[in-house]
Coordinates of C-alpha atoms in Angstrom, one line a residue:
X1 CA 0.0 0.0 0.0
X2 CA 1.7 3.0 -1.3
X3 CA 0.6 6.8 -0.6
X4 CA 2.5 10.0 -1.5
X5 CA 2.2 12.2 1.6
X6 CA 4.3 14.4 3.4
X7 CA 4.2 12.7 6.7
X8 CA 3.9 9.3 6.4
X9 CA 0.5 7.0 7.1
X10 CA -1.1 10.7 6.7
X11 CA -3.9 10.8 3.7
X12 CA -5.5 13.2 1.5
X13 CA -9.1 12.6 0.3
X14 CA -8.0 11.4 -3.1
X15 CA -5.5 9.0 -1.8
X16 CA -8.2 7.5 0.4
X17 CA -10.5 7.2 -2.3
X18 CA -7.9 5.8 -5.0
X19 CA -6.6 2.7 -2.1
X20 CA -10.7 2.1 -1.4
X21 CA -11.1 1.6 -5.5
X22 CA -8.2 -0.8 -5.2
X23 CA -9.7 -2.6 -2.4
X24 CA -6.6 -2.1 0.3
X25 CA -9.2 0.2 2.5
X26 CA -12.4 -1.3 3.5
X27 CA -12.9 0.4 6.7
X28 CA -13.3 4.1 8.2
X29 CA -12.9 5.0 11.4
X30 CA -14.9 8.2 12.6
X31 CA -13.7 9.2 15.9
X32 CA -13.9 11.6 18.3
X33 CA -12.3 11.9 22.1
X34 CA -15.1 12.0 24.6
X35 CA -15.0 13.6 28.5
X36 CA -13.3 10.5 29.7
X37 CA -10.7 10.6 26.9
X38 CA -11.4 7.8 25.4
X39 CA -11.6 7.5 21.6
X40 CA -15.4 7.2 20.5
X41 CA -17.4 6.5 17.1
X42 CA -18.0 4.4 14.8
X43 CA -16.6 1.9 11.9
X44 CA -18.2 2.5 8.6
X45 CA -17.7 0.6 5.3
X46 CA -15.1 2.6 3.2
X47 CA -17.2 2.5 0.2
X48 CA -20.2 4.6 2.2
X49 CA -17.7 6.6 3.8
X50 CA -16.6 7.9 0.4
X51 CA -20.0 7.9 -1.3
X52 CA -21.6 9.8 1.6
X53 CA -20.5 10.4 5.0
X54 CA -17.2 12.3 3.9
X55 CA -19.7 15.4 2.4
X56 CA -22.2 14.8 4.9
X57 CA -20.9 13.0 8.2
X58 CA -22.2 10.7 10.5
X59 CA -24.4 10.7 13.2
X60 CA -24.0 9.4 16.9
X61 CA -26.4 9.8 20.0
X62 CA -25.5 12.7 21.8
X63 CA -25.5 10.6 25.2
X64 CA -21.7 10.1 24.4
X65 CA -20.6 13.2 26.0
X66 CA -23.4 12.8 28.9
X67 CA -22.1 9.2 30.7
X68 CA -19.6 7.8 33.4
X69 CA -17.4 5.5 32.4
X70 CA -19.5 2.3 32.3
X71 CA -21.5 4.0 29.9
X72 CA -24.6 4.5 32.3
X73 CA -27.0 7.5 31.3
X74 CA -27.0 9.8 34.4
X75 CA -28.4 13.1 35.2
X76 CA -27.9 16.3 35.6
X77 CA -26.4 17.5 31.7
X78 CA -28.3 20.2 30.0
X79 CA -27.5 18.8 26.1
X80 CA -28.4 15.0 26.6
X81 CA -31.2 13.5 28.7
X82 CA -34.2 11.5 28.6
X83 CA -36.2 14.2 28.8
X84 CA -34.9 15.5 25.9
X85 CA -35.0 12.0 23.6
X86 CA -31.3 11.5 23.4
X87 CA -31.0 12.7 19.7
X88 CA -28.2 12.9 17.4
X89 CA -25.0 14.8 16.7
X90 CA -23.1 14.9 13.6
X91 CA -19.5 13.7 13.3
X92 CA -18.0 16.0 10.9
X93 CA -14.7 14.7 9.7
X94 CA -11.5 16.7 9.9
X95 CA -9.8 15.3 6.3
X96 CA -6.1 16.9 8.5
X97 CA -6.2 14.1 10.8
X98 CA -7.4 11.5 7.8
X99 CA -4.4 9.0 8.4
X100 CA -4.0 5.1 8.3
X101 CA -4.0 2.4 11.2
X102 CA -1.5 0.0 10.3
X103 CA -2.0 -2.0 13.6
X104 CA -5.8 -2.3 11.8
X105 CA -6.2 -4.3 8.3
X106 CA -7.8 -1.7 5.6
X107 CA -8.2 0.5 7.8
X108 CA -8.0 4.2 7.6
X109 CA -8.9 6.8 10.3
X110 CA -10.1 10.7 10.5
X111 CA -11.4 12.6 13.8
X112 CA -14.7 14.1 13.9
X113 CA -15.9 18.2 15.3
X114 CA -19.2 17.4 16.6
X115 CA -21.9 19.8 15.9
X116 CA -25.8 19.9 16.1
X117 CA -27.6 19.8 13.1
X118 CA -28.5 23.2 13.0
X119 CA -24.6 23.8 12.2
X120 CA -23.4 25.0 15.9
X121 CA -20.5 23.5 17.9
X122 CA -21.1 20.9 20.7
X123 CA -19.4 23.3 22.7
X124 CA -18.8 20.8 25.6
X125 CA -17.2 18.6 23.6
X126 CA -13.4 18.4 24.6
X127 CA -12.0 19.4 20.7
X128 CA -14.5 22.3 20.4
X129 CA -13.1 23.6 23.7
X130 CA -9.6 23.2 22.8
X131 CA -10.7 25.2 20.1
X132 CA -12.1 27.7 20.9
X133 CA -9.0 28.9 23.1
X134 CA -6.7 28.3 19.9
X135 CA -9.4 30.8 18.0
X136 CA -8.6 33.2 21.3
X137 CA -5.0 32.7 20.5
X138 CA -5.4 33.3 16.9
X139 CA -6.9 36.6 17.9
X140 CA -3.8 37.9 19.0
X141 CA -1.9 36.5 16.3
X142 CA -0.4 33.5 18.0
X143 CA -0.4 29.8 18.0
X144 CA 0.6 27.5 20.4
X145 CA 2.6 24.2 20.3
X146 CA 2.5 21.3 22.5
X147 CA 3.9 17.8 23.5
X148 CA 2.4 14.8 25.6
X149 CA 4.6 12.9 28.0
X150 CA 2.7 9.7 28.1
X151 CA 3.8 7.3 30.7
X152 CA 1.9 3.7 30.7
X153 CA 2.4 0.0 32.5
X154 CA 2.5 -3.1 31.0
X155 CA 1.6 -6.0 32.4
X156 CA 1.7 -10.1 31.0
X157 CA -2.1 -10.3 31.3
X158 CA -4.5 -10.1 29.0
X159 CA -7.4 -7.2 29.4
X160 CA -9.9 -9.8 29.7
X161 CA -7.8 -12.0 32.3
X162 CA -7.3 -8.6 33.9
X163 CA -11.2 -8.0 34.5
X164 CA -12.0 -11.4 35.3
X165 CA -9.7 -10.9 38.2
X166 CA -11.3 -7.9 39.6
X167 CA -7.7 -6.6 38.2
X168 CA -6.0 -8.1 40.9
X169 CA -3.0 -10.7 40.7
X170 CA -1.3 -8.7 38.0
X171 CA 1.9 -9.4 36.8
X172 CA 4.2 -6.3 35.7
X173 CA 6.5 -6.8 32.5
X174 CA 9.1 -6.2 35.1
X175 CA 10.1 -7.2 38.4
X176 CA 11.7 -3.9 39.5
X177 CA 12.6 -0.3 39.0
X178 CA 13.5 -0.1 35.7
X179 CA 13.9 3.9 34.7
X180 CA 16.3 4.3 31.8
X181 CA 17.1 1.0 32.1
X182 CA 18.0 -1.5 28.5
X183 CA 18.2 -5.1 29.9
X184 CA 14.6 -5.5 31.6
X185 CA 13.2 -3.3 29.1
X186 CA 14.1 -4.9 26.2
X187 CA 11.8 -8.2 27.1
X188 CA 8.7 -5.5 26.3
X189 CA 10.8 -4.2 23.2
X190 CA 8.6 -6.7 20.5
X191 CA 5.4 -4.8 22.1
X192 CA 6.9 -1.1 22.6
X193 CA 8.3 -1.3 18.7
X194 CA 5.6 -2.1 17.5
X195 CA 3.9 0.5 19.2
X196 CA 6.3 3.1 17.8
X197 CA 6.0 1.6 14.3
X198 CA 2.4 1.6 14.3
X199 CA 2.0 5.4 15.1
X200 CA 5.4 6.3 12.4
X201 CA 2.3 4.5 10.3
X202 CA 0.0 6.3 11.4
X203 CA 1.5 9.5 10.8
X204 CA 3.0 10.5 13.9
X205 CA 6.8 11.5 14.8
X206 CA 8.3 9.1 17.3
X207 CA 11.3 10.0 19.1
X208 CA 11.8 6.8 21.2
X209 CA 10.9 5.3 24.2
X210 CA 12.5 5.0 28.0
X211 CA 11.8 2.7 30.9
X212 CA 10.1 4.8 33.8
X213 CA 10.6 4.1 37.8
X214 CA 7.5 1.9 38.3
X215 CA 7.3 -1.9 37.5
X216 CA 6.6 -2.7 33.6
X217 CA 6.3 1.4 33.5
X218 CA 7.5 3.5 30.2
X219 CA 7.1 6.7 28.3
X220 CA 6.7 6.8 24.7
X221 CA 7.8 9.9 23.1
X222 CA 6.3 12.1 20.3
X223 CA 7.5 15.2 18.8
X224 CA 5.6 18.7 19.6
X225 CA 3.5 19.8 17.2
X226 CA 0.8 23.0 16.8
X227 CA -1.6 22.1 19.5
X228 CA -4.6 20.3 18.2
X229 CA -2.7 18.1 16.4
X230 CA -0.7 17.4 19.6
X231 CA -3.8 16.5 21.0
X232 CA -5.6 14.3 17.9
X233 CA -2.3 12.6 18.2
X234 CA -2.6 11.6 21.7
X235 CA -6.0 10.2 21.3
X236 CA -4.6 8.1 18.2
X237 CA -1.9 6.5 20.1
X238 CA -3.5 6.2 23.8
X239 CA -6.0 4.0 22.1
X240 CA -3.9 2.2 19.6
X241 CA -0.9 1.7 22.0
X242 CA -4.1 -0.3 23.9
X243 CA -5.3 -2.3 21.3
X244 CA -1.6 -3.3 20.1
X245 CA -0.8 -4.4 24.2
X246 CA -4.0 -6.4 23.5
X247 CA -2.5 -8.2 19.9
X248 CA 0.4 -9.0 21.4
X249 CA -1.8 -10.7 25.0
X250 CA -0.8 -8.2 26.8
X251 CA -2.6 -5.3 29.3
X252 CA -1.3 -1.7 29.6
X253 CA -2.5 1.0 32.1
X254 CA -2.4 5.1 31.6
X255 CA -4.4 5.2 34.9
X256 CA -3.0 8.2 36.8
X257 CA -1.7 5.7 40.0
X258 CA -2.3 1.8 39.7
X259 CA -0.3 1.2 42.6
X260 CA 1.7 2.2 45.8
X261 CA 4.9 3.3 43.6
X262 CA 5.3 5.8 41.4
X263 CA 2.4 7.0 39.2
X264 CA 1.7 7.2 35.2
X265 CA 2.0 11.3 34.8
X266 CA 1.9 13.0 31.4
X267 CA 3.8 16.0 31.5
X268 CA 2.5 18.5 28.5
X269 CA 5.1 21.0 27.1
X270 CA 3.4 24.3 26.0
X271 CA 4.8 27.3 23.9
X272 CA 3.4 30.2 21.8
X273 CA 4.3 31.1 18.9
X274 CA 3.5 34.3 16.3
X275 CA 1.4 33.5 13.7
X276 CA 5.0 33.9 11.7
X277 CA 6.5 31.6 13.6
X278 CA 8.8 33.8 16.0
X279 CA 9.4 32.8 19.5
X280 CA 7.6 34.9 21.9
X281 CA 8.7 33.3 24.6
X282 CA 12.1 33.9 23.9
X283 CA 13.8 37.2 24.4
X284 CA 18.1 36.8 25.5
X285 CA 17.8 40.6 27.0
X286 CA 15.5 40.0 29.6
X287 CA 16.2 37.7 33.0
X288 CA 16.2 34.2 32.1
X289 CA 16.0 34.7 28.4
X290 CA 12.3 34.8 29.5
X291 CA 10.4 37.2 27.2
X292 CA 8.3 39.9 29.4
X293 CA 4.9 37.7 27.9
X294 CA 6.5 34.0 28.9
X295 CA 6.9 35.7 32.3
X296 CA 3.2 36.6 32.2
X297 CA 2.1 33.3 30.8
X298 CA 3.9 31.6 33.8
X299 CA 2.3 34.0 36.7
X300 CA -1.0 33.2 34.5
X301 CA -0.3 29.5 35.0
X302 CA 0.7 29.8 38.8
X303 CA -2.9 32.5 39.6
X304 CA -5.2 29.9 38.1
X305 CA -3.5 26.4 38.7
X306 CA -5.6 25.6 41.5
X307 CA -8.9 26.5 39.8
X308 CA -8.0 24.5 36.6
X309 CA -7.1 21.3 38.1
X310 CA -10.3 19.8 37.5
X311 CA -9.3 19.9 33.9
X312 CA -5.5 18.5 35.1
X313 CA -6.5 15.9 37.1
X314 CA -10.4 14.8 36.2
X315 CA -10.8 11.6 38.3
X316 CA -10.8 9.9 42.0
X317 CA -7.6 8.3 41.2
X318 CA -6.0 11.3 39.8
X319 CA -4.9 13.0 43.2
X320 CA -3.7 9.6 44.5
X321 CA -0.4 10.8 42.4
X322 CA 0.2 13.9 44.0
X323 CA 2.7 12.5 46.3
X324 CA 5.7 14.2 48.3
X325 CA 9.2 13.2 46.7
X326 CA 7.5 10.6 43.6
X327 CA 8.3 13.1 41.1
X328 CA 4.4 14.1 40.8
X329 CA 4.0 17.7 41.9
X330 CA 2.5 18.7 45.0
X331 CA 3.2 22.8 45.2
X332 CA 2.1 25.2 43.2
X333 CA 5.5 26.3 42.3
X334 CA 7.7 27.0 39.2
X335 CA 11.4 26.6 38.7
X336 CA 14.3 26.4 35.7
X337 CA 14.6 22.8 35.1
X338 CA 13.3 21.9 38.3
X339 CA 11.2 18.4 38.9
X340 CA 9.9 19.3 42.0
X341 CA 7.5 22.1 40.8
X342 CA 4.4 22.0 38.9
X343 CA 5.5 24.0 36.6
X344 CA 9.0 23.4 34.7
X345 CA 11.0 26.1 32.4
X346 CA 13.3 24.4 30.1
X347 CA 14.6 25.2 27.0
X348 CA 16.2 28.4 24.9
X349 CA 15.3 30.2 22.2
X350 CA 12.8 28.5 19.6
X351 CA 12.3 25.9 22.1
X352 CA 11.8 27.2 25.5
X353 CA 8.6 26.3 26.6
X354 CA 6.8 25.1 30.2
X355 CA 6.5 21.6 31.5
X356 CA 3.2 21.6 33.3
X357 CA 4.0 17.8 35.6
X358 CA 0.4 18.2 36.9
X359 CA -1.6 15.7 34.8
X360 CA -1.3 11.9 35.2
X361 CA -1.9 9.7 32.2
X362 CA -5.8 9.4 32.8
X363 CA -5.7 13.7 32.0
X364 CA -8.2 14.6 29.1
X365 CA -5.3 16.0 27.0
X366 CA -7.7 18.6 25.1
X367 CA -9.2 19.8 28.1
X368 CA -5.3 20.3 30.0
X369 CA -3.6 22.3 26.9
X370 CA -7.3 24.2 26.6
X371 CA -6.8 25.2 30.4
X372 CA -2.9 26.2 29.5
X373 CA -4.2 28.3 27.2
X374 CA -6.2 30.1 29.4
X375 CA -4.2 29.9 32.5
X376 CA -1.7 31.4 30.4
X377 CA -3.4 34.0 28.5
X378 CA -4.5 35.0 31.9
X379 CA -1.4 36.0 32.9
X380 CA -0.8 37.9 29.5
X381 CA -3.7 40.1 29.3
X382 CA -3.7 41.0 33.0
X383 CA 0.1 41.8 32.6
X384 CA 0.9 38.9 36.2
X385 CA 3.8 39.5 37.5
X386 CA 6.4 36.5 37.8
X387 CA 7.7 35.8 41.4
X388 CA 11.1 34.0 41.7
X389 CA 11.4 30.3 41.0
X390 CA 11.9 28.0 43.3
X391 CA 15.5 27.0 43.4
X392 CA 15.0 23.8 46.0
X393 CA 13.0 21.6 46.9
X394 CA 9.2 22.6 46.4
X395 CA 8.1 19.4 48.4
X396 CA 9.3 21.1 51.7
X397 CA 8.7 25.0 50.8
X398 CA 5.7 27.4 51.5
X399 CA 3.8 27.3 48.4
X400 CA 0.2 26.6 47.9
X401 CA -1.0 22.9 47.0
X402 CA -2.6 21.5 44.0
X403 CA -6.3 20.2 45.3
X404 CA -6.1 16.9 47.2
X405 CA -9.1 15.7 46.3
X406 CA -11.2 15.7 43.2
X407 CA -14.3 17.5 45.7
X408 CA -11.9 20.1 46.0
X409 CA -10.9 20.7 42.7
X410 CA -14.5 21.0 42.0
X411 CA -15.7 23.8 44.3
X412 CA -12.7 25.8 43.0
X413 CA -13.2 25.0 39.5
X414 CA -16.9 26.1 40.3
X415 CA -15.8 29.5 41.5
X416 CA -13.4 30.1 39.2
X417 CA -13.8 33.5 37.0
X418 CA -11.1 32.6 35.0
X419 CA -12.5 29.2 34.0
X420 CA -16.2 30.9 33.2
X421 CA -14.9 33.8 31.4
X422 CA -12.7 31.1 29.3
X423 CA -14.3 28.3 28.4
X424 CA -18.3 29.4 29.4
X425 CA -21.0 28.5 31.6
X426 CA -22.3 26.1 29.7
X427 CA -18.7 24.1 29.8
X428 CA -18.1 24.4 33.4
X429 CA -21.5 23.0 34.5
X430 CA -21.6 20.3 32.5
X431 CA -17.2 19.4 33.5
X432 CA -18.9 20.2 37.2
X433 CA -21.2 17.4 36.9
X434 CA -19.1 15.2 35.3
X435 CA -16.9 15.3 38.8
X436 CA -20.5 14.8 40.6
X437 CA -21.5 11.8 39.2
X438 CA -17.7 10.4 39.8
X439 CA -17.7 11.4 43.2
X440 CA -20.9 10.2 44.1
X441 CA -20.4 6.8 42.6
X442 CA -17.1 6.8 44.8
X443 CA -18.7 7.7 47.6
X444 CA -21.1 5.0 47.7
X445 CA -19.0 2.4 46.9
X446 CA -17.5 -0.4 49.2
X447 CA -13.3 -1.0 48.7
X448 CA -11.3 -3.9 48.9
X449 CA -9.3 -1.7 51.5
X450 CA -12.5 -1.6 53.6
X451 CA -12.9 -4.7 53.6
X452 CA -9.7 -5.6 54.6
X453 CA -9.2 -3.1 57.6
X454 CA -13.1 -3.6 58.6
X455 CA -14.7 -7.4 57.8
X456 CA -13.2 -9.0 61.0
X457 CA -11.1 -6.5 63.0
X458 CA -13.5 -3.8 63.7

């Protein structure tokens, strides 16, 4: 199978249509990411795709963007209920992110912009929100660029084995710490290359991959790229990198902390560029090399970090992670290279940009650069000053903390300005009772560990 595009796996409309004459296509993906993150839609035959749904779309009920993550209806979301009938939305593809699967026989794949059939946006749905704070960024002549620091276990179970277990009596790929390390790694090496193979072929840029300090753990690394592709991208391989794991009878795990040890994180590099490319974060003659706006853009991210976890850390088991000395932040600090803080300044010229280590692996990644955005542009317009970074240990010093819990995150994300006057009211209520639902269905349920500590002994 042979196309002639500029990043390889990538597809224009006309090569998809000439490989579906030849029969090596027989199968469309339309996709989108929903709240959980997860990638969502709908396989359709690759001769309908081309006769119809690429000028018209497809539809999907719009409950998709209105459940937990077993799927269950719940209440409590102004676009989708019973009340309402649970209608349709229209899956709209994006022929930039048209591209093939080469972990999937004949199968090609393009990411959908949901919209009502009127014409307007979903707004809630994670890309349109992403979006709309690129179009704010486009106001001012700028663009932004990101990376995704994806950190994953495997394990030598199957996903089925795995939930007929109750996920319990795991085995890790590896039997000990294993962080930058070749030997142990290499016995995952058939899985992880064909991992990285699969997303070259899917038109993604791999730099490589490096063990990480928890069993079976490892990151995965893809080049930056403007923002929403960043984020398409991420989708694309958090999926595939699952159903490759599950090829090859094995299990891996992006949940934010699976264990005791060291968590899954996925550290997102941010920068802003002019819409002619310059670096306007960049500037040798002030402190730093720190243009006057990246200083700005970091005070931005510092005022609103707290209020904008919720979109950093979305579930239960997202603030298990934020842990004292494990390399997840706990302060709301920043520092040059510094992996204590939340926030991380690396780089020069063209290529300085901020770490933000807050989200874990389970992070809606459109939703975390959308709330960058923000944070940052925050900062900008309201001309934040930058305090000093933290030049120790931000573990022990006398900065604020990230949320502990995801209750807390809530009632700040609730009374944030920033976050209303960003992404709308209409956003924040329904990202508000997403975290209801979650915490009530926590709340009511009975653990393992209270089971343990309570079934005899108390």
């Amino acid at each position: 199978m042979s196309v002639s595009t500029e990043r390889p796996g990538m597809l224009s409309q006309t090569e998809l249509e000439r490989l579906v004459a030849a029969g090596e296509i027989d199968t469309v993906i339309v996709a989108f990411t929903d709240m959980q993150g997860r990638l969502t839609g709908k396989r359709i035959s690759a001769r309908l795709f081309v006769d119809d749904i690429a000028a018209h779309g497809a539809e999907c009920c719009n409950y998709l963007l209105s459940v937990d993550v077993d799927m269950n209806t719940v209440d409590g979301y102004a676009m989708s209920s019973w009340e309402a009938g649970y209608g349709d939305m229209v899956m709209t593809p994006d022929f930039g992110t048209l591209r093939l699967l080469p972990w999937l026989p004949g199968t090609a794949l393009v990411m959908a912009d949901l919209g009502w059939h009127d014409g307007s946006s979903v707004v809630p749905a994670p890309r349109s929100i992403l979006s709309r704070q690129l179009d704010r960024l486009a106001e001012r002549k700028m663009a932004a660029v990101a990376a995704t620091e994806l950190e994953f276990m495997v394990f030598d179970n199957t996903y089925r084995e795995a939930w007929a277990n109750g996920y319990r009596g795991m085995t890790p790929a590896t039997d000990y710490n294993i962080d930058y390390a070749m030997l142990a790694s290499t016995r995952m090496e058939p899985l992880l290359r064909d991992i990285r193979r699969g997303m070259e072929g899917a038109g993604m840029y791999c730099e490589g991959v490096k063990g990480e300090c928890n069993l079976g753990q490892q990151e995965i690394g893809f080049r930056y790229d403007t923002a929403l592709v960043t984020c398409d991208n991420h989708s694309i391989y958090k999926n595939g990198a699952k159903e490759i794991a599950d090829q090859h009878g094995k299990a891996v795990t992006f949940m934010a902390k699976y264990d005791e040890r060291e968590g899954n994180s996925c550290h997102i590099h941010i920068s802003f560029r002019g819409d002619d490319g310059s670096a306007v974060f960049a500037d040798e003659d002030q402190p730093r090399g720190m243009s006057k706006m990246f200083q700005s853009f970091i005070a931005g991210q510092l005022a609103t970090l707290r209020e904008l976890t919720l979109f950093y850390a979305p579930n239960i088991n997202s603030y298990k992670r934020f842990v004292e000395g494990s390399f997840a932040p706990t302060a709301v600090a920043w520092g040059m290279d510094n992996r204590t803080c939340a926030l991380r300044v690396v780089g020069h010229g063209h290529g300085m940009r901020m770490e933000c280590r807050a989200p874990g692996g389970d992070v809606n990644q459109y939703l975390a650069v959308a709330a960058l955005i923000a944070g940052g542009l925050h900062g900008i317009d309201n001309e934040l000053e930058l305090p000093d970074p933290c030049s120790g240990n931000a573990y022990t010093g006398d900065a604020e903390r990230l949320p502990t819990t995801l209750a807390e995150a809530a009632a700040l994300f609730e009374s944030s300005t920033v976050a209303r006057e960003a992404f709308g009211d209409e956003v924040v209520e329904h990202y508000l009772n997403n975290a209801r639902i979650e915490l009530n269905a926590f709340n009511s349920a009975v653990t393992d560990w209270e089971r343990v500590r309570g079934f005899e002994r108390l």
